[in-house]
XYZ file of C-alpha atoms in Angstrom:
740
model
C 18.906 -30.013 4.121
C 22.553 -30.799 3.741
C 25.108 -28.610 1.747
C 25.575 -31.473 -0.701
C 21.711 -31.530 -1.255
C 21.636 -27.767 -1.851
C 24.571 -27.976 -4.236
C 22.964 -30.810 -6.141
C 19.725 -28.944 -6.512
C 21.740 -25.842 -7.495
C 23.217 -27.735 -10.286
C 19.892 -28.815 -11.415
C 18.456 -25.275 -11.344
C 21.409 -23.902 -13.311
C 20.717 -26.661 -15.946
C 17.119 -25.513 -16.010
C 18.012 -21.945 -16.564
C 21.024 -22.475 -18.831
C 18.886 -24.610 -21.174
C 15.727 -22.594 -21.023
C 13.625 -22.269 -24.094
C 10.525 -20.092 -24.063
C 7.535 -22.490 -23.926
C 4.413 -21.553 -25.910
C 1.024 -21.474 -24.132
C -2.418 -21.010 -25.423
C -3.746 -17.702 -24.004
C -7.471 -18.375 -24.683
C -9.155 -18.536 -21.230
C -6.946 -15.829 -19.896
C -9.583 -13.153 -20.301
C -9.052 -12.461 -24.001
C -12.357 -12.946 -26.132
C -12.660 -12.768 -29.905
C -14.443 -9.400 -29.350
C -11.411 -7.954 -27.763
C -9.067 -8.602 -30.776
C -9.954 -5.384 -32.528
C -8.508 -3.525 -29.509
C -5.278 -5.625 -29.570
C -1.981 -4.153 -30.269
C 1.520 -5.564 -31.035
C 3.986 -5.366 -28.194
C 7.595 -6.541 -27.887
C 8.036 -8.606 -24.787
C 11.583 -8.381 -23.381
C 13.497 -10.250 -20.807
C 17.181 -9.561 -20.936
C 18.295 -10.564 -24.428
C 15.070 -12.574 -25.080
C 12.432 -10.847 -27.225
C 9.094 -11.869 -28.542
C 6.634 -9.842 -30.475
C 3.006 -10.693 -29.636
C -0.515 -9.403 -30.068
C -1.328 -7.998 -26.630
C -4.800 -7.307 -25.298
C -5.334 -5.499 -22.157
C -7.543 -7.466 -19.664
C -10.808 -5.542 -18.894
C -11.229 -4.227 -15.355
C -13.613 -6.554 -13.394
C -17.134 -5.225 -14.191
C -18.352 -5.732 -10.614
C -15.498 -3.625 -9.162
C -15.508 0.330 -9.176
C -12.025 1.712 -9.946
C -13.032 4.864 -8.049
C -12.843 2.859 -4.711
C -10.318 0.019 -5.659
C -7.514 2.123 -7.263
C -5.869 4.514 -4.996
C -3.898 7.240 -6.832
C -1.689 9.942 -5.836
C 0.695 12.364 -7.478
C 3.037 12.556 -4.451
C 4.390 9.477 -2.765
C 4.183 9.294 1.073
C 7.156 8.504 3.319
C 8.783 5.073 2.986
C 6.885 3.581 5.875
C 3.545 4.403 4.447
C 4.164 2.781 1.173
C 1.981 -0.237 0.398
C 2.905 -3.863 0.517
C 2.762 -6.592 -2.047
C 2.670 -10.248 -0.994
C 1.178 -13.615 -1.509
C 1.802 -15.343 1.838
C 5.117 -16.822 0.569
C 7.049 -13.726 -0.406
C 6.511 -10.088 0.282
C 7.961 -6.594 0.271
C 7.111 -2.954 0.872
C 7.075 -1.241 -2.419
C 10.504 0.294 -3.207
C 12.103 -0.769 0.063
C 15.490 -2.474 0.015
C 14.024 -5.511 1.811
C 12.041 -8.598 0.911
C 11.062 -11.539 3.139
C 10.413 -15.185 2.550
C 7.698 -16.772 4.716
C 9.242 -19.002 7.439
C 12.824 -17.639 6.995
C 13.928 -16.330 10.362
C 17.289 -15.575 11.881
C 18.394 -15.469 15.468
C 18.646 -17.823 18.310
C 15.692 -18.201 20.736
C 14.141 -14.893 21.640
C 16.372 -13.021 19.135
C 14.498 -14.772 16.225
C 13.220 -12.383 13.565
C 12.464 -12.289 9.875
C 15.699 -12.773 7.912
C 16.195 -9.786 5.719
C 16.902 -10.426 2.017
C 18.168 -7.847 -0.255
C 15.192 -6.778 -2.397
C 16.217 -7.801 -5.997
C 12.688 -6.860 -6.979
C 12.960 -3.178 -5.953
C 13.310 -1.452 -9.307
C 12.721 2.279 -9.884
C 12.686 4.611 -12.919
C 14.986 7.449 -11.847
C 15.515 9.511 -15.041
C 13.776 10.141 -18.458
C 15.339 11.434 -21.708
C 12.220 13.474 -22.289
C 10.115 15.833 -20.242
C 7.458 14.028 -18.150
C 4.172 15.940 -17.880
C 2.313 13.724 -15.378
C 3.333 11.309 -12.705
C 0.783 9.149 -10.930
C 1.330 6.420 -8.290
C -1.432 3.917 -7.720
C -2.236 0.893 -5.597
C -4.772 -1.192 -7.718
C -6.216 -3.603 -5.107
C -8.738 -4.886 -7.736
C -5.775 -6.470 -9.673
C -3.438 -6.745 -6.711
C -0.619 -4.624 -7.911
C 1.279 -1.321 -7.405
C 1.451 0.893 -10.653
C 3.414 3.931 -11.532
C 2.350 5.868 -14.597
C 4.531 8.559 -16.424
C 3.102 10.450 -19.438
C 3.997 13.177 -21.917
C 2.324 14.122 -25.184
C 3.912 11.131 -27.068
C 5.200 8.705 -24.525
C 3.433 6.582 -21.877
C 5.332 4.547 -19.404
C 3.948 2.129 -16.690
C 5.817 0.322 -13.937
C 3.880 -2.551 -12.320
C 4.838 -4.456 -9.145
C 3.143 -7.560 -7.810
C 3.657 -10.726 -5.888
C 2.299 -13.400 -8.188
C -0.695 -15.256 -6.805
C -0.076 -18.527 -8.768
C 3.592 -18.732 -9.277
C 4.072 -17.970 -5.511
C 7.888 -17.697 -5.481
C 7.788 -14.670 -7.751
C 7.898 -10.983 -7.228
C 7.444 -9.260 -10.536
C 8.339 -5.826 -11.906
C 7.103 -4.900 -15.378
C 7.959 -1.692 -17.262
C 5.927 -0.972 -20.374
C 6.766 1.840 -22.783
C 4.768 3.265 -25.738
C 7.146 5.544 -27.662
C 5.275 7.900 -30.090
C 8.365 10.185 -30.522
C 10.491 10.213 -33.755
C 13.575 9.214 -31.822
C 14.470 6.705 -29.023
C 13.685 7.336 -25.364
C 15.919 6.331 -22.518
C 15.045 5.395 -18.896
C 17.520 5.359 -16.138
C 16.756 2.418 -13.800
C 17.978 1.963 -10.220
C 18.041 -1.214 -8.223
C 17.464 -0.700 -4.497
C 19.334 -3.597 -3.000
C 20.363 -1.667 0.113
C 23.315 -2.936 2.324
C 24.139 -6.649 2.571
C 21.853 -8.388 5.066
C 23.145 -8.950 8.554
C 20.831 -11.943 8.781
C 22.300 -14.034 5.967
C 25.587 -15.503 4.549
C 25.612 -15.753 0.795
C 27.641 -18.756 -0.127
C 27.354 -18.631 -3.852
C 26.561 -16.012 -6.572
C 26.241 -17.146 -10.183
C 25.250 -15.370 -13.379
C 23.230 -17.616 -15.700
C 22.307 -15.984 -18.886
C 20.038 -12.956 -18.064
C 19.610 -13.913 -14.390
C 21.729 -13.873 -11.225
C 21.487 -16.715 -8.654
C 22.154 -16.205 -5.004
C 22.424 -19.149 -2.592
C 22.641 -18.584 1.136
C 21.834 -19.571 4.565
C 20.512 -17.745 7.701
C 23.216 -17.142 10.092
C 21.698 -18.540 13.236
C 18.681 -20.960 13.666
C 16.091 -20.568 16.489
C 17.029 -23.662 18.357
C 18.495 -26.601 16.346
C 21.500 -26.517 13.967
C 19.472 -28.576 11.515
C 17.104 -25.646 11.073
C 19.809 -23.399 9.558
C 17.569 -22.854 6.531
C 18.944 -22.271 3.051
C 17.320 -19.771 0.624
C 17.769 -19.233 -3.028
C 17.175 -16.048 -5.048
C 17.097 -15.966 -8.764
C 16.601 -12.495 -10.259
C 16.706 -10.867 -13.612
C 19.710 -8.652 -14.271
C 18.742 -4.937 -14.177
C 20.521 -2.711 -16.655
C 21.317 0.973 -15.888
C 19.412 2.146 -18.909
C 16.343 0.897 -20.872
C 16.080 2.109 -24.411
C 13.002 2.051 -26.541
C 13.260 2.876 -30.299
C 10.942 5.282 -32.052
C 7.477 4.036 -32.634
C 7.992 0.918 -30.502
C 5.717 -0.499 -27.880
C 7.598 -2.771 -25.411
C 7.188 -4.538 -22.068
C 10.137 -5.589 -20.108
C 9.952 -7.851 -17.061
C 12.206 -8.265 -14.182
C 11.482 -11.396 -12.154
C 12.714 -12.412 -8.693
C 12.103 -15.917 -7.553
C 12.713 -16.776 -3.917
C 12.419 -20.142 -2.282
C 14.054 -22.567 0.052
C 15.431 -24.783 -2.678
C 17.196 -23.823 -5.933
C 15.048 -26.232 -7.925
C 11.828 -24.611 -6.946
C 13.260 -21.080 -7.467
C 14.466 -22.019 -10.897
C 11.317 -23.784 -11.958
C 9.149 -20.857 -10.987
C 11.543 -18.308 -12.518
C 11.413 -20.256 -15.768
C 7.489 -20.558 -15.533
C 7.386 -16.870 -14.932
C 9.468 -16.168 -17.983
C 7.304 -18.487 -20.051
C 4.109 -16.958 -18.818
C 5.408 -13.466 -19.652
C 6.415 -14.238 -23.184
C 3.085 -15.801 -23.806
C 1.149 -12.925 -22.356
C -0.078 -14.950 -19.249
C 1.989 -13.677 -16.360
C -0.051 -10.604 -15.443
C -3.388 -12.098 -16.485
C -3.076 -15.271 -14.370
C -2.210 -13.109 -11.313
C -5.118 -10.765 -12.004
C -7.602 -13.757 -12.377
C -6.951 -14.911 -8.853
C -7.634 -11.470 -7.487
C -10.754 -11.105 -9.571
C -12.317 -14.580 -9.456
C -10.905 -16.204 -6.225
C -10.951 -13.145 -3.962
C -13.145 -10.249 -4.987
C -15.742 -12.230 -6.942
C -15.890 -14.719 -4.074
C -16.027 -12.222 -1.146
C -16.090 -8.451 -0.620
C -17.657 -5.574 1.185
C -19.409 -2.662 -0.621
C -20.918 0.447 0.849
C -22.940 3.066 -1.048
C -22.583 6.864 -0.616
C -19.208 6.827 0.978
C -16.254 6.381 -1.346
C -13.669 7.013 1.354
C -14.949 4.257 3.565
C -15.126 1.964 0.521
C -11.488 2.566 -0.155
C -10.609 1.831 3.400
C -12.595 -1.481 3.163
C -11.043 -2.579 0.016
C -7.493 -1.662 1.219
C -8.150 -3.657 4.453
C -9.368 -6.622 2.652
C -6.472 -6.466 0.202
C -3.745 -6.292 2.799
C -5.206 -9.358 4.654
C -5.791 -11.380 1.507
C -2.172 -10.743 0.487
C -1.041 -12.665 3.562
C -2.615 -15.985 2.794
C -1.359 -18.264 -0.018
C -3.740 -18.920 -2.820
C -2.545 -22.461 -3.336
C -0.948 -25.156 -1.229
C 2.760 -24.807 -1.311
C 5.782 -27.213 -0.994
C 6.781 -25.450 2.154
C 4.167 -24.785 4.920
C 2.303 -21.584 5.543
C 3.655 -20.128 8.772
C 0.872 -17.779 9.649
C 0.130 -14.110 9.877
C 2.140 -11.683 12.015
C 0.822 -8.301 13.129
C 2.870 -6.377 10.475
C 2.470 -9.071 7.845
C 5.164 -10.801 5.806
C 6.424 -7.509 4.414
C 7.618 -6.459 7.908
C 9.481 -8.034 10.885
C 12.961 -7.004 11.259
C 14.860 -7.273 14.663
C 13.160 -5.133 17.356
C 10.558 -3.909 14.826
C 7.037 -4.815 14.026
C 6.995 -7.819 16.423
C 9.879 -9.452 14.519
C 7.375 -11.094 12.239
C 6.195 -13.506 14.969
C 2.754 -15.049 15.038
C 0.553 -14.706 18.176
C -2.977 -14.004 19.270
C -3.359 -11.385 16.656
C -3.882 -14.016 13.972
C -6.589 -16.003 15.754
C -8.388 -13.219 17.577
C -8.199 -10.369 15.124
C -7.344 -11.424 11.500
C -8.951 -14.794 11.353
C -12.711 -14.035 11.854
C -13.169 -11.666 8.892
C -11.263 -14.099 6.536
C -13.328 -17.066 7.904
C -16.729 -15.234 7.198
C -15.891 -14.915 3.525
C -13.254 -17.530 2.780
C -13.505 -20.732 4.648
C -10.571 -22.220 2.672
C -8.322 -19.252 3.827
C -9.658 -19.833 7.243
C -8.649 -23.451 7.106
C -5.091 -22.394 6.161
C -4.842 -20.374 9.197
C -6.035 -22.938 11.755
C -3.753 -25.545 10.033
C -0.709 -23.335 10.937
C -1.517 -24.353 14.594
C -1.941 -28.087 13.634
C 1.578 -27.871 12.113
C 2.915 -26.626 15.389
C 0.994 -29.099 17.527
C 4.210 -31.219 18.480
C 6.059 -27.980 19.420
C 3.097 -26.903 21.671
C 3.062 -30.329 23.382
C 6.819 -29.962 23.904
C 6.354 -26.514 25.331
C 3.680 -27.706 27.727
C 6.062 -30.366 29.044
C 8.761 -27.824 29.392
C 6.486 -25.654 31.457
C 5.277 -28.567 33.616
C 1.788 -28.989 32.195
C -0.083 -31.612 30.121
C -1.461 -31.498 26.646
C -0.543 -28.653 24.284
C 0.474 -25.161 25.370
C 1.162 -22.687 22.571
C 3.864 -20.073 23.206
C 2.761 -16.321 23.201
C 4.942 -15.740 20.116
C 6.321 -18.254 17.545
C 8.281 -18.174 14.382
C 9.918 -20.980 12.545
C 10.126 -23.753 15.116
C 6.802 -23.321 16.843
C 8.669 -22.942 20.107
C 8.735 -19.792 22.260
C 10.619 -16.853 20.818
C 8.880 -14.035 22.733
C 11.496 -11.467 23.634
C 9.359 -10.300 26.682
C 10.005 -12.427 29.649
C 6.667 -11.360 31.320
C 4.646 -12.031 28.236
C 6.152 -15.380 27.506
C 5.759 -16.497 31.129
C 2.270 -15.176 31.967
C 0.302 -14.414 28.739
C -1.158 -17.801 28.314
C -4.570 -17.023 26.960
C -3.185 -17.622 23.452
C -3.853 -21.326 23.898
C -7.532 -20.595 24.472
C -7.592 -18.132 21.602
C -6.480 -20.880 19.368
C -9.176 -23.250 20.651
C -11.738 -20.614 20.028
C -10.534 -20.069 16.499
C -11.019 -23.821 15.927
C -14.480 -23.700 17.336
C -15.506 -20.890 14.970
C -13.969 -22.664 11.988
C -15.817 -25.886 12.880
C -19.187 -24.000 13.460
C -18.830 -22.253 10.056
C -17.965 -25.421 8.124
C -18.582 -28.595 10.109
C -15.421 -29.871 8.392
C -15.365 -33.402 9.738
C -12.251 -34.236 7.700
C -10.281 -31.467 9.482
C -11.423 -32.798 12.894
C -10.831 -36.515 12.317
C -8.078 -36.752 9.679
C -6.136 -33.524 9.643
C -5.230 -33.215 13.312
C -8.008 -30.977 14.487
C -9.322 -33.311 17.151
C -5.879 -33.966 18.592
C -5.146 -30.210 18.975
C -8.576 -29.603 20.504
C -8.246 -32.357 23.096
C -4.597 -31.528 23.949
C -5.540 -27.906 24.550
C -8.317 -28.985 26.918
C -5.856 -31.302 28.702
C -3.526 -28.310 29.104
C -6.179 -26.080 30.817
C -7.139 -29.120 32.980
C -3.580 -29.207 34.243
C -3.132 -25.431 34.456
C -6.178 -24.821 36.654
C -6.237 -24.815 40.509
C -9.175 -26.305 42.325
C -10.638 -24.059 45.056
C -12.107 -26.550 47.424
C -14.012 -24.120 49.580
C -15.719 -22.459 46.631
C -15.946 -25.754 44.631
C -14.543 -24.151 41.541
C -11.594 -24.023 39.300
C -9.296 -20.989 39.048
C -6.277 -19.949 37.043
C -3.620 -17.993 38.790
C -0.604 -15.879 37.769
C -1.517 -14.824 34.338
C -1.255 -11.787 32.041
C -4.617 -10.941 30.380
C -4.929 -9.179 27.066
C -4.525 -5.972 29.251
C -0.809 -6.245 29.508
C -0.501 -3.497 32.013
C -1.414 -5.916 34.811
C 0.452 -9.194 35.689
C 0.609 -11.577 37.197
C -2.893 -11.538 38.230
C -5.377 -14.274 39.383
C -8.497 -15.166 37.440
C -8.309 -12.956 34.407
C -11.921 -12.866 33.231
C -10.862 -13.141 29.644
C -8.369 -15.918 30.183
C -10.780 -18.032 32.378
C -13.407 -17.538 29.786
C -11.335 -18.900 26.822
C -10.134 -21.744 29.020
C -13.805 -22.653 29.669
C -14.431 -22.536 25.938
C -11.413 -24.748 25.235
C -12.883 -27.298 27.844
C -16.254 -27.377 26.203
C -15.070 -27.634 22.606
C -14.020 -31.333 22.546
C -17.624 -32.470 23.226
C -19.014 -30.438 20.353
C -16.193 -31.101 17.942
C -15.873 -34.843 18.529
C -19.652 -35.341 18.357
C -19.484 -34.257 14.625
C -17.327 -37.295 14.005
C -19.285 -39.682 16.225
C -16.695 -39.653 18.988
C -16.905 -39.000 22.746
C -14.898 -36.439 24.648
C -13.510 -37.031 28.091
C -16.482 -36.026 30.297
C -14.042 -34.385 32.843
C -13.474 -31.659 30.303
C -17.112 -30.570 30.580
C -17.193 -31.021 34.349
C -14.377 -28.675 34.722
C -15.749 -26.237 32.402
C -19.035 -25.978 34.375
C -16.889 -25.191 37.552
C -14.502 -22.709 35.887
C -14.692 -19.427 37.753
C -15.639 -16.278 35.806
C -15.120 -13.182 38.114
C -18.314 -11.126 38.452
C -19.301 -8.280 40.710
C -22.939 -9.203 41.602
C -23.459 -5.936 43.379
C -22.620 -3.591 40.600
C -23.456 -6.100 37.824
C -20.110 -5.877 35.981
C -17.120 -8.046 35.330
C -13.856 -7.235 37.118
C -10.938 -7.734 34.762
C -9.187 -9.913 37.298
C -9.338 -10.618 41.114
C -8.764 -7.275 42.912
C -9.536 -5.063 39.940
C -11.099 -1.749 40.813
C -13.053 0.572 38.624
C -11.205 3.402 36.888
C -7.949 1.524 36.889
C -6.337 2.184 33.479
C -6.205 -0.817 31.120
C -4.219 -1.116 27.925
C -6.881 -2.430 25.462
C -9.969 -4.366 24.840
C -10.233 -7.140 27.387
C -13.389 -7.664 29.362
C -15.487 -6.177 26.564
C -14.462 -9.163 24.496
C -16.728 -11.416 26.548
C -19.768 -10.083 24.732
C -18.099 -10.498 21.312
C -16.323 -12.320 20.079
C -16.580 -14.752 22.887
C -20.364 -14.453 23.080
C -20.689 -15.313 26.724
C -24.259 -15.214 28.046
C -24.443 -11.627 29.346
C -27.478 -9.686 30.127
C -28.017 -6.300 28.456
C -27.380 -4.408 31.734
C -24.180 -6.268 32.472
C -23.072 -5.719 28.917
C -23.711 -1.986 29.108
C -22.001 -1.657 32.533
C -18.937 -3.412 31.120
C -18.755 -1.122 28.124
C -19.201 2.000 30.178
C -16.738 0.944 32.861
C -13.931 -0.109 30.424
C -14.464 2.729 27.908
C -13.568 5.239 30.614
C -10.628 3.036 31.755
C -9.082 2.785 28.310
C -7.621 6.221 27.377
C -5.585 4.832 24.333
C -5.218 1.362 23.118
C -4.316 -0.103 19.685
C -6.770 0.232 16.793
C -8.775 -2.870 17.293
C -9.884 -1.836 20.847
C -12.383 0.718 19.403
C -13.841 -1.730 16.837
C -14.716 -3.933 19.717
C -16.528 -1.061 21.633
C -18.381 -0.320 18.411
C -19.524 -3.960 18.213
C -20.735 -3.848 21.794
C -22.652 -0.520 21.456
C -24.345 -1.831 18.304
C -25.423 -4.849 20.240
C -27.182 -2.468 22.586
C -28.614 -0.372 19.742
C -26.664 2.650 20.713
C -25.610 3.741 17.312
C -24.336 7.108 18.473
C -21.632 5.629 20.707
C -21.072 2.897 18.147
C -20.325 5.539 15.423
C -17.941 7.420 17.768
C -15.889 4.213 18.612
C -16.017 3.071 14.882
C -14.634 6.225 13.621
C -11.861 6.315 16.166
C -10.233 3.504 14.135
C -9.615 5.919 11.282
C -6.944 7.701 13.320
C -4.757 4.638 12.517
C -5.399 4.857 8.717
C -2.618 6.442 6.623
C -3.334 7.784 3.152
C -2.899 7.570 0.143
C -2.583 3.729 0.214
C -4.632 3.204 3.378
C -1.988 1.352 5.262
C -2.536 1.053 9.112
C -0.432 1.879 12.153
C -0.676 0.258 15.531
C -1.255 3.565 17.269
C -2.908 6.803 16.039
C -0.920 9.172 13.942
C 1.470 6.539 12.359
C 2.977 5.304 15.662
C 3.813 1.705 16.408
C 3.928 -1.264 14.172
C 3.335 -1.017 10.406
C 1.309 -2.135 8.428
C -0.808 -3.169 11.432
C -2.948 -6.092 10.197
C -4.290 -6.614 13.808
C -5.933 -3.341 13.581
C -7.237 -4.020 10.075
C -8.706 -7.390 11.380
C -10.451 -5.593 14.251
C -11.789 -2.984 11.909
C -13.196 -5.496 9.537
C -14.844 -7.322 12.428
C -16.470 -4.057 13.382
C -17.943 -3.827 9.943
C -18.906 -7.504 9.517
C -19.911 -8.521 12.998
C -20.824 -5.012 14.172
C -22.783 -3.232 11.421
C -23.508 -6.601 9.755
C -24.522 -8.098 13.067
C -23.150 -11.623 12.168
C -22.746 -14.181 14.926
C -21.626 -17.821 14.618
C -23.560 -20.462 16.667
C -23.393 -24.145 16.503
C -26.806 -24.417 14.804
C -27.018 -21.124 12.856
C -25.371 -18.033 11.426
C -27.214 -15.111 12.842
C -27.239 -11.536 11.426
C -28.704 -8.194 12.589
C -27.678 -5.405 10.187
C -27.233 -1.734 10.727
C -26.041 0.686 8.127
C -22.459 1.890 8.695
C -22.015 5.770 9.289
C -22.625 7.942 6.392
C -23.758 5.184 3.918
C -26.915 4.379 1.945
C -26.285 0.716 1.295
C -24.135 -2.073 2.765
C -23.480 -5.276 0.919
C -21.607 -8.280 1.968
C -20.801 -10.631 -0.899
C -19.957 -14.256 -0.497
C -20.536 -15.145 3.164
C -19.154 -18.761 3.276
C -21.287 -20.831 5.517
C -21.547 -24.638 5.567
C -20.205 -24.916 2.048
C -22.725 -22.485 0.602
C -22.292 -18.796 -0.548
C -24.682 -16.097 0.411
C -24.924 -12.454 -0.727
C -26.346 -9.985 1.726
C -27.617 -6.485 0.737
C -28.838 -3.959 3.448
C -30.367 -0.578 3.047
C -32.180 1.863 5.215
C -35.341 -0.328 5.309
C -34.834 -3.838 3.771
C -32.428 -6.635 3.529
C -32.048 -9.116 0.887
C -30.302 -12.543 0.741
C -29.214 -14.395 -2.275
C -27.712 -18.024 -2.142
C -25.271 -18.401 -5.015
C -23.798 -21.771 -4.122
C -25.367 -24.894 -2.605
C -24.496 -25.582 1.091
C -24.091 -29.127 2.512
C -27.844 -29.283 2.651
C -30.957 -27.146 2.079
C -30.742 -23.852 3.868
C -33.528 -21.627 5.287
C -33.836 -18.117 6.596
C -35.543 -17.866 10.030
C -36.866 -14.618 11.500
C -37.423 -15.128 15.153
C -39.472 -12.005 15.759
C -42.153 -13.059 13.322
C -41.726 -16.849 13.259
C -41.119 -16.770 9.529
C -39.007 -19.463 7.925
C -38.215 -19.733 4.268
C -36.204 -22.266 2.322
C -33.696 -20.750 0.004
C -33.290 -21.631 -3.670
C -30.041 -20.989 -5.715
C -30.203 -17.556 -7.298
C -33.736 -16.632 -5.878
C -33.415 -13.419 -4.020
C -35.485 -13.085 -0.869
C -36.338 -9.817 0.939
C -37.343 -8.789 4.383
C -37.649 -5.752 6.371
C -34.280 -5.275 8.158
C -34.224 -7.285 11.394
C -32.428 -9.985 13.269
C -32.465 -13.225 11.383
C -30.508 -16.413 10.803
C -29.382 -18.984 8.213
C -29.949 -22.613 9.346
C -30.051 -25.965 7.693
C -33.545 -27.148 6.955
């Protein structure tokens, strides 16, 4: 975008803000029923010098959620790094930090690319009170998707709420509500934690417009091309030093931050946010998305273990906060290991996107939310052209995805070794495409939205990347880095070769769904792809020349059984788990989730429980954020570990497995629980609720699939067609959902 275009749009946005008049909206349908009216109270809504008195009704807490496990409350805040995040996939921040980030806004040339820090105009705190505060409570309410502080005395109640709006996606919102029962006014001292000016941006224009301040700027250095020197616009409410509330008054004051790439969008959403607020819709529309589109659609509940329940809901909240609810003008750039609220230079992987997204975060989202799964795989379609360019630069055909990407889709990995050798990422992406297609059979994605092109180009890449061993009549892959990053370059990484084989087989399956034919050479090469195996000891060497007891970094070979679902005998699976469990002294959080899944496959619940509980060393109370390594070390908030943990629940204790013709499940109760419910499994267009206890399992189809669905129990030969809303029950066993 040219400077002239930005200035033109800025003039338009200034006009929008300068001429703003609050618009009236009907609030029916926002959760306020006639029966609620007797509980309504009058509140003065305030933004700057604008005030409006309304009849306000508190939205009831979702009846299907238990606040004991969805609201995490403490009387003492943790260290700044352990504070929760709020985000919506477009904007995000760590609560009370001096930094906020805009999805896709990166600064730095080539491998120095990192998220561009923006001063957090949304970071507002109450630092002083004109009365004695009796209680202070700090909560993360994941049911409503917001952070809340509550201060009370005998006659005064104050709440501060922060959230990233799920509908008006440019907005970070802070609301302060005060109920003053004293005979005199109360005063609150407010602080605005902007922090120092950002080293990543140049602010070219600052303008005060009424009750808001507009900042217009650019990143300092684009990744590769001058044309990619992205602008950004921040419009934020002006924050006074003191907020005063008269005797007997009930007020709510809002502070809105709108962040986007164009001033027009930033201004439009700022205005909509103000209009929604003055008409008592801002908070309720945000809450509706969390209630109806997220938790009512899909969730995990366990009985008898509230602490585990809190960890589960927090994990889901943090992942759901990374994926936009609605399609945006700007594209969704994907999920980095630390999420959108992290990614500074030399910290938290700079906000880059790599295998963590497809291998760890994607599967739990896909199982419950196919629409969110689609948003994730489409981030790779968007970067297809860059992947083709990268393959050509490296001397290969097709599409080769860099180990780490940011804005451009080209390589930005600061590690020379990883960017040169860690090539399994391209196979990881193909495998994610396969999972998405098996779960949805989305022919439109394959045929019209670029899916087929990416799939075939990835297969072409692996064809050009392989070396033919004539004496053994097989295809090998030399000089790579496996997921175990301690060893490189190695030949024939068992994991890399396996995802390459999956990539080569995928075109035949995917294209058959749209009545097209894949190049038969893909399948021919796949059949001859070498998968290292020690036939004497019946185990998989991690790579050519690997010897037992050699220390490895993380889960690698054990991923063959799950998620790759290679056809491995029970003895081999057990040997692999035993050998590599001994060889993995540490490892990031998701490693132990994969060992738990493996041991559950072998019905060794004792070993599974030990591995499963190891993951809790990475969970940090009171807001259940995650660290990359035990005890708070490494990247924060480590969504990769969260993804691995959720997989150990869903695919481990739930026993779910995705096949081309069925969705299989084989449940086991998680440790220290009495029941285990997974609501909203999203398979072939249908929704299915699963409930497991010590003896039985029940299945309830709540939404029609693309065709009639049946439950098949292989051990007994039972098959039963499902009807919407009719609950079926079986003794707990391995079974599958299949089309009739």
